[in-house]
GROMACS .gro file of N, CA and C in nm:
model
  417
    1MET      N    1   0.592  -4.897  -7.656
    1MET     CA    2   0.419  -4.867  -7.644
    1MET      C    3   0.366  -4.961  -7.736
    2ASN      N    4   0.236  -5.008  -7.709
    2ASN     CA    5   0.181  -5.119  -7.777
    2ASN      C    6   0.046  -5.124  -7.748
    3VAL      N    7  -0.044  -5.139  -7.836
    3VAL     CA    8  -0.201  -5.150  -7.836
    3VAL      C    9  -0.229  -5.296  -7.884
    4SER      N   10  -0.351  -5.329  -7.862
    4SER     CA   11  -0.427  -5.446  -7.941
    4SER      C   12  -0.562  -5.373  -7.977
    5VAL      N   13  -0.624  -5.424  -8.083
    5VAL     CA   14  -0.737  -5.393  -8.144
    5VAL      C   15  -0.793  -5.526  -8.176
    6LYS      N   16  -0.924  -5.565  -8.119
    6LYS     CA   17  -0.994  -5.709  -8.137
    6LYS      C   18  -1.127  -5.687  -8.241
    7TRP      N   19  -1.135  -5.738  -8.325
    7TRP     CA   20  -1.262  -5.721  -8.377
    7TRP      C   21  -1.376  -5.778  -8.304
    8THR      N   22  -1.466  -5.736  -8.285
    8THR     CA   23  -1.583  -5.789  -8.192
    8THR      C   24  -1.707  -5.848  -8.267
    9ASP      N   25  -1.755  -5.751  -8.364
    9ASP     CA   26  -1.878  -5.788  -8.448
    9ASP      C   27  -1.895  -5.672  -8.543
   10GLY      N   28  -1.933  -5.692  -8.655
   10GLY     CA   29  -1.995  -5.613  -8.756
   10GLY      C   30  -1.862  -5.511  -8.774
   11ARG      N   31  -1.869  -5.378  -8.756
   11ARG     CA   32  -1.732  -5.275  -8.759
   11ARG      C   33  -1.709  -5.220  -8.611
   12GLN      N   34  -1.723  -5.305  -8.513
   12GLN     CA   35  -1.707  -5.286  -8.380
   12GLN      C   36  -1.566  -5.350  -8.343
   13PHE      N   37  -1.485  -5.263  -8.265
   13PHE     CA   38  -1.347  -5.306  -8.217
   13PHE      C   39  -1.339  -5.285  -8.071
   14LEU      N   40  -1.245  -5.371  -8.015
   14LEU     CA   41  -1.222  -5.343  -7.872
   14LEU      C   42  -1.070  -5.326  -7.873
   15ALA      N   43  -1.019  -5.186  -7.843
   15ALA     CA   44  -0.890  -5.148  -7.844
   15ALA      C   45  -0.843  -5.165  -7.706
   16GLU      N   46  -0.730  -5.203  -7.687
   16GLU     CA   47  -0.671  -5.220  -7.561
   16GLU      C   48  -0.547  -5.143  -7.546
   17SER      N   49  -0.522  -5.057  -7.445
   17SER     CA   50  -0.370  -5.024  -7.454
   17SER      C   51  -0.276  -5.092  -7.350
   18GLY      N   52  -0.140  -5.073  -7.394
   18GLY     CA   53  -0.058  -5.158  -7.331
   18GLY      C   54  -0.076  -5.114  -7.167
   19SER      N   55  -0.106  -4.995  -7.135
   19SER     CA   56  -0.130  -4.989  -6.949
   19SER      C   57  -0.254  -5.047  -6.912
   20GLY      N   58  -0.339  -5.108  -7.002
   20GLY     CA   59  -0.441  -5.198  -6.965
   20GLY      C   60  -0.579  -5.130  -6.983
   21HIS      N   61  -0.608  -4.996  -7.042
   21HIS     CA   62  -0.704  -4.953  -7.073
   21HIS      C   63  -0.798  -5.000  -7.192
   22SER      N   64  -0.911  -5.012  -7.189
   22SER     CA   65  -1.022  -5.037  -7.319
   22SER      C   66  -1.086  -4.944  -7.357
   23VAL      N   67  -1.135  -4.932  -7.493
   23VAL     CA   68  -1.221  -4.843  -7.545
   23VAL      C   69  -1.286  -4.907  -7.668
   24VAL      N   70  -1.437  -4.896  -7.672
   24VAL     CA   71  -1.512  -4.939  -7.803
   24VAL      C   72  -1.494  -4.853  -7.910
   25ILE      N   73  -1.452  -4.890  -8.013
   25ILE     CA   74  -1.434  -4.810  -8.153
   25ILE      C   75  -1.546  -4.864  -8.229
   26ASP      N   76  -1.640  -4.802  -8.304
   26ASP     CA   77  -1.732  -4.844  -8.387
   26ASP      C   78  -1.747  -4.771  -8.507
   27GLY      N   79  -1.806  -4.832  -8.611
   27GLY     CA   80  -1.842  -4.735  -8.742
   27GLY      C   81  -2.017  -4.735  -8.729
   28PRO      N   82  -2.039  -4.642  -8.852
   28PRO     CA   83  -2.195  -4.593  -8.811
   28PRO      C   84  -2.272  -4.727  -8.889
   29PRO      N   85  -2.402  -4.741  -8.887
   29PRO     CA   86  -2.473  -4.836  -8.924
   29PRO      C   87  -2.465  -4.870  -9.085
   30ASP      N   88  -2.463  -4.765  -9.160
   30ASP     CA   89  -2.435  -4.776  -9.288
   30ASP      C   90  -2.315  -4.842  -9.338
   31HIS      N   91  -2.228  -4.858  -9.265
   31HIS     CA   92  -2.105  -4.904  -9.296
   31HIS      C   93  -2.092  -5.032  -9.204
   32GLY      N   94  -2.167  -5.098  -9.176
   32GLY     CA   95  -2.170  -5.236  -9.072
   32GLY      C   96  -2.161  -5.192  -8.941
   33GLY      N   97  -2.154  -5.102  -8.882
   33GLY     CA   98  -2.139  -5.084  -8.743
   33GLY      C   99  -2.270  -5.070  -8.666
   34ARG      N  100  -2.240  -5.059  -8.525
   34ARG     CA  101  -2.389  -5.031  -8.452
   34ARG      C  102  -2.389  -4.881  -8.388
   35ASN      N  103  -2.275  -4.793  -8.398
   35ASN     CA  104  -2.267  -4.682  -8.337
   35ASN      C  105  -2.246  -4.696  -8.203
   36THR      N  106  -2.163  -4.781  -8.134
   36THR     CA  107  -2.156  -4.797  -8.001
   36THR      C  108  -2.037  -4.735  -7.965
   37GLY      N  109  -1.926  -4.664  -8.043
   37GLY     CA  110  -1.834  -4.588  -7.999
   37GLY      C  111  -1.789  -4.493  -8.117
   38PRO      N  112  -1.693  -4.409  -8.067
   38PRO     CA  113  -1.618  -4.333  -8.159
   38PRO      C  114  -1.557  -4.407  -8.292
   39ARG      N  115  -1.577  -4.310  -8.386
   39ARG     CA  116  -1.515  -4.366  -8.508
   39ARG      C  117  -1.379  -4.359  -8.506
   40PRO      N  118  -1.324  -4.437  -8.567
   40PRO     CA  119  -1.153  -4.453  -8.552
   40PRO      C  120  -1.085  -4.315  -8.604
   41MET      N  121  -1.122  -4.230  -8.711
   41MET     CA  122  -1.067  -4.099  -8.693
   41MET      C  123  -1.108  -3.995  -8.602
   42GLU      N  124  -1.239  -4.026  -8.527
   42GLU     CA  125  -1.237  -3.930  -8.429
   42GLU      C  126  -1.153  -3.963  -8.312
   43MET      N  127  -1.114  -4.090  -8.311
   43MET     CA  128  -1.010  -4.128  -8.193
   43MET      C  129  -0.888  -4.067  -8.205
   44LEU      N  130  -0.837  -4.054  -8.333
   44LEU     CA  131  -0.723  -3.972  -8.365
   44LEU      C  132  -0.741  -3.820  -8.304
   45LEU      N  133  -0.849  -3.763  -8.352
   45LEU     CA  134  -0.875  -3.618  -8.284
   45LEU      C  135  -0.879  -3.615  -8.133
   46MET      N  136  -0.940  -3.710  -8.069
   46MET     CA  137  -0.941  -3.710  -7.939
   46MET      C  138  -0.791  -3.744  -7.867
   47GLY      N  139  -0.726  -3.817  -7.945
   47GLY     CA  140  -0.597  -3.843  -7.895
   47GLY      C  141  -0.498  -3.701  -7.914
   48LEU      N  142  -0.542  -3.622  -8.013
   48LEU     CA  143  -0.474  -3.515  -8.047
   48LEU      C  144  -0.516  -3.413  -7.929
   49GLY      N  145  -0.636  -3.400  -7.891
   49GLY     CA  146  -0.690  -3.300  -7.808
   49GLY      C  147  -0.649  -3.326  -7.672
   50ALA      N  148  -0.625  -3.472  -7.623
   50ALA     CA  149  -0.563  -3.494  -7.500
   50ALA      C  150  -0.449  -3.481  -7.507
   51CYS      N  151  -0.367  -3.502  -7.619
   51CYS     CA  152  -0.215  -3.472  -7.588
   51CYS      C  153  -0.179  -3.324  -7.574
   52THR      N  154  -0.229  -3.246  -7.665
   52THR     CA  155  -0.220  -3.108  -7.647
   52THR      C  156  -0.255  -3.033  -7.523
   53SER      N  157  -0.393  -3.101  -7.465
   53SER     CA  158  -0.416  -3.049  -7.351
   53SER      C  159  -0.348  -3.069  -7.225
   54PHE      N  160  -0.271  -3.179  -7.226
   54PHE     CA  161  -0.190  -3.248  -7.118
   54PHE      C  162  -0.071  -3.130  -7.134
   55ASP      N  163  -0.031  -3.110  -7.239
   55ASP     CA  164   0.111  -3.033  -7.222
   55ASP      C  165   0.059  -2.884  -7.200
   56VAL      N  166  -0.055  -2.820  -7.223
   56VAL     CA  167  -0.086  -2.686  -7.212
   56VAL      C  168  -0.121  -2.675  -7.048
   57LEU      N  169  -0.183  -2.786  -7.008
   57LEU     CA  170  -0.195  -2.804  -6.842
   57LEU      C  171  -0.088  -2.777  -6.774
   58ASP      N  172   0.010  -2.882  -6.815
   58ASP     CA  173   0.145  -2.916  -6.761
   58ASP      C  174   0.212  -2.772  -6.745
   59ILE      N  175   0.226  -2.719  -6.847
   59ILE     CA  176   0.300  -2.571  -6.862
   59ILE      C  177   0.246  -2.475  -6.787
   60LEU      N  178   0.102  -2.466  -6.773
   60LEU     CA  179   0.028  -2.368  -6.720
   60LEU      C  180   0.057  -2.384  -6.568
   61GLU      N  181   0.028  -2.522  -6.512
   61GLU     CA  182   0.064  -2.560  -6.357
   61GLU      C  183   0.212  -2.523  -6.329
   62LYS      N  184   0.282  -2.557  -6.416
   62LYS     CA  185   0.445  -2.516  -6.371
   62LYS      C  186   0.472  -2.356  -6.367
   63SER      N  187   0.388  -2.295  -6.439
   63SER     CA  188   0.378  -2.148  -6.419
   63SER      C  189   0.310  -2.087  -6.315
   64ARG      N  190   0.251  -2.176  -6.238
   64ARG     CA  191   0.164  -2.134  -6.115
   64ARG      C  192   0.037  -2.062  -6.174
   65ALA      N  193   0.008  -2.081  -6.314
   65ALA     CA  194  -0.130  -2.027  -6.340
   65ALA      C  195  -0.262  -2.075  -6.285
   66PRO      N  196  -0.352  -1.993  -6.221
   66PRO     CA  197  -0.475  -2.029  -6.163
   66PRO      C  198  -0.583  -2.118  -6.272
   67VAL      N  199  -0.565  -2.206  -6.323
   67VAL     CA  200  -0.631  -2.294  -6.417
   67VAL      C  201  -0.740  -2.339  -6.337
   68GLU      N  202  -0.883  -2.329  -6.381
   68GLU     CA  203  -0.990  -2.397  -6.316
   68GLU      C  204  -1.041  -2.483  -6.406
   69ASP      N  205  -1.036  -2.435  -6.538
   69ASP     CA  206  -1.070  -2.525  -6.672
   69ASP      C  207  -0.999  -2.525  -6.767
   70CYS      N  208  -1.003  -2.632  -6.866
   70CYS     CA  209  -0.923  -2.632  -6.997
   70CYS      C  210  -1.003  -2.707  -7.069
   71VAL      N  211  -1.064  -2.654  -7.217
   71VAL     CA  212  -1.122  -2.724  -7.284
   71VAL      C  213  -1.072  -2.719  -7.439
   72ALA      N  214  -1.032  -2.827  -7.511
   72ALA     CA  215  -0.990  -2.823  -7.644
   72ALA      C  216  -1.099  -2.878  -7.722
   73SER      N  217  -1.142  -2.762  -7.834
   73SER     CA  218  -1.256  -2.793  -7.907
   73SER      C  219  -1.171  -2.809  -8.054
   74ILE      N  220  -1.204  -2.918  -8.105
   74ILE     CA  221  -1.121  -2.937  -8.223
   74ILE      C  222  -1.216  -2.943  -8.351
   75GLU      N  223  -1.168  -2.884  -8.477
   75GLU     CA  224  -1.258  -2.882  -8.592
   75GLU      C  225  -1.139  -2.946  -8.703
   76ALA      N  226  -1.195  -3.050  -8.783
   76ALA     CA  227  -1.121  -3.084  -8.883
   76ALA      C  228  -1.178  -3.107  -9.011
   77GLU      N  229  -1.099  -3.080  -9.123
   77GLU     CA  230  -1.150  -3.108  -9.250
   77GLU      C  231  -1.066  -3.234  -9.307
   78ARG      N  232  -1.121  -3.308  -9.392
   78ARG     CA  233  -1.058  -3.441  -9.480
   78ARG      C  234  -1.089  -3.405  -9.621
   79ALA      N  235  -1.003  -3.494  -9.673
   79ALA     CA  236  -0.972  -3.505  -9.809
   79ALA      C  237  -1.110  -3.566  -9.852
   80ASP      N  238  -1.166  -3.530  -9.988
   80ASP     CA  239  -1.281  -3.591 -10.035
   80ASP      C  240  -1.259  -3.717 -10.095
   81ALA      N  241  -1.144  -3.754 -10.137
   81ALA     CA  242  -1.105  -3.877 -10.202
   81ALA      C  243  -1.046  -3.967 -10.127
   82VAL      N  244  -1.043  -4.091 -10.157
   82VAL     CA  245  -0.996  -4.209 -10.050
   82VAL      C  246  -0.817  -4.198 -10.073
   83PRO      N  247  -0.751  -4.189 -10.003
   83PRO     CA  248  -0.770  -4.202  -9.848
   83PRO      C  249  -0.815  -4.059  -9.790
   84ALA      N  250  -0.914  -4.057  -9.714
   84ALA     CA  251  -0.984  -3.952  -9.675
   84ALA      C  252  -0.903  -3.881  -9.560
   85VAL      N  253  -0.782  -3.837  -9.584
   85VAL     CA  254  -0.668  -3.814  -9.453
   85VAL      C  255  -0.739  -3.646  -9.416
   86PHE      N  256  -0.677  -3.630  -9.312
   86PHE     CA  257  -0.722  -3.497  -9.259
   86PHE      C  258  -0.626  -3.404  -9.334
   87THR      N  259  -0.691  -3.279  -9.375
   87THR     CA  260  -0.603  -3.202  -9.450
   87THR      C  261  -0.591  -3.050  -9.359
   88LYS      N  262  -0.692  -3.026  -9.286
   88LYS     CA  263  -0.706  -2.920  -9.179
   88LYS      C  264  -0.739  -2.952  -9.064
   89ILE      N  265  -0.668  -2.907  -8.926
   89ILE     CA  266  -0.736  -2.932  -8.805
   89ILE      C  267  -0.682  -2.808  -8.738
   90HIS      N  268  -0.816  -2.752  -8.645
   90HIS     CA  269  -0.788  -2.647  -8.563
   90HIS      C  270  -0.816  -2.688  -8.455
   91VAL      N  271  -0.732  -2.648  -8.336
   91VAL     CA  272  -0.759  -2.681  -8.223
   91VAL      C  273  -0.776  -2.549  -8.149
   92HIS      N  274  -0.890  -2.525  -8.086
   92HIS     CA  275  -0.914  -2.402  -7.983
   92HIS      C  276  -0.949  -2.429  -7.849
   93PHE      N  277  -0.858  -2.370  -7.771
   93PHE     CA  278  -0.861  -2.380  -7.616
   93PHE      C  279  -0.912  -2.288  -7.584
   94THR      N  280  -1.024  -2.301  -7.464
   94THR     CA  281  -1.103  -2.220  -7.391
   94THR      C  282  -1.047  -2.254  -7.233
   95VAL      N  283  -0.954  -2.157  -7.195
   95VAL     CA  284  -0.896  -2.171  -7.069
   95VAL      C  285  -0.979  -2.092  -6.971
   96THR      N  286  -1.004  -2.154  -6.860
   96THR     CA  287  -1.092  -2.063  -6.745
   96THR      C  288  -0.972  -2.051  -6.614
   97GLY      N  289  -0.993  -1.937  -6.549
   97GLY     CA  290  -0.925  -1.917  -6.447
   97GLY      C  291  -0.960  -1.760  -6.378
   98LYS      N  292  -0.909  -1.739  -6.249
   98LYS     CA  293  -0.914  -1.628  -6.210
   98LYS      C  294  -0.769  -1.570  -6.215
   99GLY      N  295  -0.779  -1.455  -6.293
   99GLY     CA  296  -0.662  -1.368  -6.311
   99GLY      C  297  -0.538  -1.432  -6.405
  100LEU      N  298  -0.590  -1.519  -6.481
  100LEU     CA  299  -0.489  -1.566  -6.601
  100LEU      C  300  -0.426  -1.470  -6.675
  101LYS      N  301  -0.309  -1.486  -6.693
  101LYS     CA  302  -0.225  -1.404  -6.779
  101LYS      C  303  -0.223  -1.444  -6.930
  102GLU      N  304  -0.271  -1.357  -7.004
  102GLU     CA  305  -0.242  -1.404  -7.154
  102GLU      C  306  -0.123  -1.452  -7.216
  103SER      N  307  -0.010  -1.396  -7.164
  103SER     CA  308   0.117  -1.431  -7.176
  103SER      C  309   0.147  -1.574  -7.169
  104GLN      N  310   0.100  -1.614  -7.051
  104GLN     CA  311   0.110  -1.748  -6.999
  104GLN      C  312   0.033  -1.850  -7.077
  105VAL      N  313  -0.098  -1.824  -7.121
  105VAL     CA  314  -0.168  -1.925  -7.185
  105VAL      C  315  -0.126  -1.921  -7.333
  106LYS      N  316  -0.092  -1.810  -7.390
  106LYS     CA  317  -0.026  -1.817  -7.527
  106LYS      C  318   0.093  -1.881  -7.556
  107ARG      N  319   0.175  -1.870  -7.448
  107ARG     CA  320   0.306  -1.948  -7.439
  107ARG      C  321   0.270  -2.091  -7.423
  108ALA      N  322   0.166  -2.136  -7.353
  108ALA     CA  323   0.168  -2.263  -7.352
  108ALA      C  324   0.131  -2.333  -7.439
  109VAL      N  325   0.019  -2.248  -7.520
  109VAL     CA  326  -0.046  -2.297  -7.640
  109VAL      C  327   0.075  -2.326  -7.754
  110GLU      N  328   0.153  -2.232  -7.755
  110GLU     CA  329   0.249  -2.225  -7.877
  110GLU      C  330   0.374  -2.348  -7.830
  111LEU      N  331   0.408  -2.355  -7.731
  111LEU     CA  332   0.492  -2.468  -7.663
  111LEU      C  333   0.448  -2.598  -7.725
  112SER      N  334   0.331  -2.620  -7.673
  112SER     CA  335   0.260  -2.762  -7.714
  112SER      C  336   0.266  -2.774  -7.860
  113ALA      N  337   0.215  -2.678  -7.935
  113ALA     CA  338   0.209  -2.688  -8.081
  113ALA      C  339   0.350  -2.697  -8.141
  114ASP      N  340   0.438  -2.639  -8.102
  114ASP     CA  341   0.562  -2.616  -8.156
  114ASP      C  342   0.668  -2.717  -8.140
  115LYS      N  343   0.643  -2.770  -7.995
  115LYS     CA  344   0.755  -2.844  -7.925
  115LYS      C  345   0.736  -2.963  -7.850
  116TYR      N  346   0.591  -2.962  -7.792
  116TYR     CA  347   0.600  -3.081  -7.695
  116TYR      C  348   0.472  -3.182  -7.764
  117CYS      N  349   0.366  -3.133  -7.836
  117CYS     CA  350   0.261  -3.237  -7.848
  117CYS      C  351   0.309  -3.333  -7.989
  118SER      N  352   0.337  -3.434  -7.952
  118SER     CA  353   0.362  -3.552  -8.045
  118SER      C  354   0.279  -3.558  -8.159
  119ALA      N  355   0.145  -3.571  -8.118
  119ALA     CA  356   0.049  -3.594  -8.201
  119ALA      C  357   0.019  -3.479  -8.316
  120SER      N  358   0.034  -3.358  -8.229
  120SER     CA  359  -0.001  -3.247  -8.341
  120SER      C  360   0.129  -3.243  -8.436
  121ILE      N  361   0.217  -3.235  -8.368
  121ILE     CA  362   0.375  -3.213  -8.435
  121ILE      C  363   0.376  -3.343  -8.555
  122MET      N  364   0.351  -3.470  -8.538
  122MET     CA  365   0.300  -3.567  -8.634
  122MET      C  366   0.244  -3.537  -8.734
  123LEU      N  367   0.133  -3.477  -8.695
  123LEU     CA  368   0.025  -3.463  -8.802
  123LEU      C  369   0.076  -3.363  -8.895
  124ALA      N  370   0.129  -3.265  -8.848
  124ALA     CA  371   0.162  -3.142  -8.905
  124ALA      C  372   0.295  -3.184  -9.010
  125LYS      N  373   0.392  -3.281  -8.963
  125LYS     CA  374   0.486  -3.305  -9.049
  125LYS      C  375   0.438  -3.415  -9.142
  126GLY      N  376   0.335  -3.468  -9.132
  126GLY     CA  377   0.268  -3.546  -9.225
  126GLY      C  378   0.178  -3.456  -9.339
  127GLY      N  379   0.174  -3.328  -9.333
  127GLY     CA  380   0.129  -3.244  -9.450
  127GLY      C  381  -0.018  -3.172  -9.386
  128VAL      N  382  -0.072  -3.202  -9.262
  128VAL     CA  383  -0.183  -3.169  -9.231
  128VAL      C  384  -0.175  -3.001  -9.196
  129ASP      N  385  -0.256  -2.918  -9.209
  129ASP     CA  386  -0.235  -2.781  -9.192
  129ASP      C  387  -0.297  -2.775  -9.037
  130VAL      N  388  -0.222  -2.784  -8.939
  130VAL     CA  389  -0.274  -2.764  -8.791
  130VAL      C  390  -0.256  -2.642  -8.734
  131THR      N  391  -0.367  -2.574  -8.677
  131THR     CA  392  -0.362  -2.436  -8.626
  131THR      C  393  -0.436  -2.439  -8.460
  132HIS      N  394  -0.383  -2.337  -8.410
  132HIS     CA  395  -0.404  -2.327  -8.292
  132HIS      C  396  -0.467  -2.186  -8.236
  133SER      N  397  -0.570  -2.181  -8.129
  133SER     CA  398  -0.613  -2.055  -8.080
  133SER      C  399  -0.657  -2.066  -7.938
  134TYR      N  400  -0.674  -1.959  -7.872
  134TYR     CA  401  -0.717  -1.991  -7.758
  134TYR      C  402  -0.818  -1.851  -7.721
  135THR      N  403  -0.889  -1.896  -7.613
  135THR     CA  404  -0.989  -1.787  -7.539
  135THR      C  405  -0.962  -1.814  -7.407
  136ILE      N  406  -0.964  -1.673  -7.305
  136ILE     CA  407  -0.929  -1.687  -7.180
  136ILE      C  408  -1.091  -1.647  -7.126
  137VAL      N  409  -1.109  -1.736  -7.030
  137VAL     CA  410  -1.241  -1.677  -6.950
  137VAL      C  411  -1.212  -1.666  -6.813
  138GLU      N  412  -1.258  -1.538  -6.751
  138GLU     CA  413  -1.230  -1.484  -6.626
  138GLU      C  414  -1.343  -1.563  -6.534
  139SER      N  415  -1.285  -1.631  -6.427
  139SER     CA  416  -1.400  -1.717  -6.356
  139SER      C  417  -1.428  -1.613  -6.231
   0.00000   0.00000   0.00000
């Protein structure tokens, strides 16, 4: 796996993945950015959310759960001192479907958190308190 991150202007960067996809990453104006893209630490949280959502959906689809929507809402706390690392991250899934079984959703979230989500597990092994929860919405 590889990526390149090219400085474009101020505190704006163009990140390109090895698979050929690009995203603009930028800082706030008070730090030399122009606010044209997410902050680097926001990108980490977005990657975590996508990684764990990928797992949850994959597990639920394999168990033939009737998922219609899945949203991972993530809240994080950072240290006050530099480096301002994440200290706590909470991922809350809102899973929508008709007749979803709580046991299936619970199992999918737990398997992602404990076994499959590389991003979540890496952060937890690095000392971040990573927690997960879920809500099921009947459609």
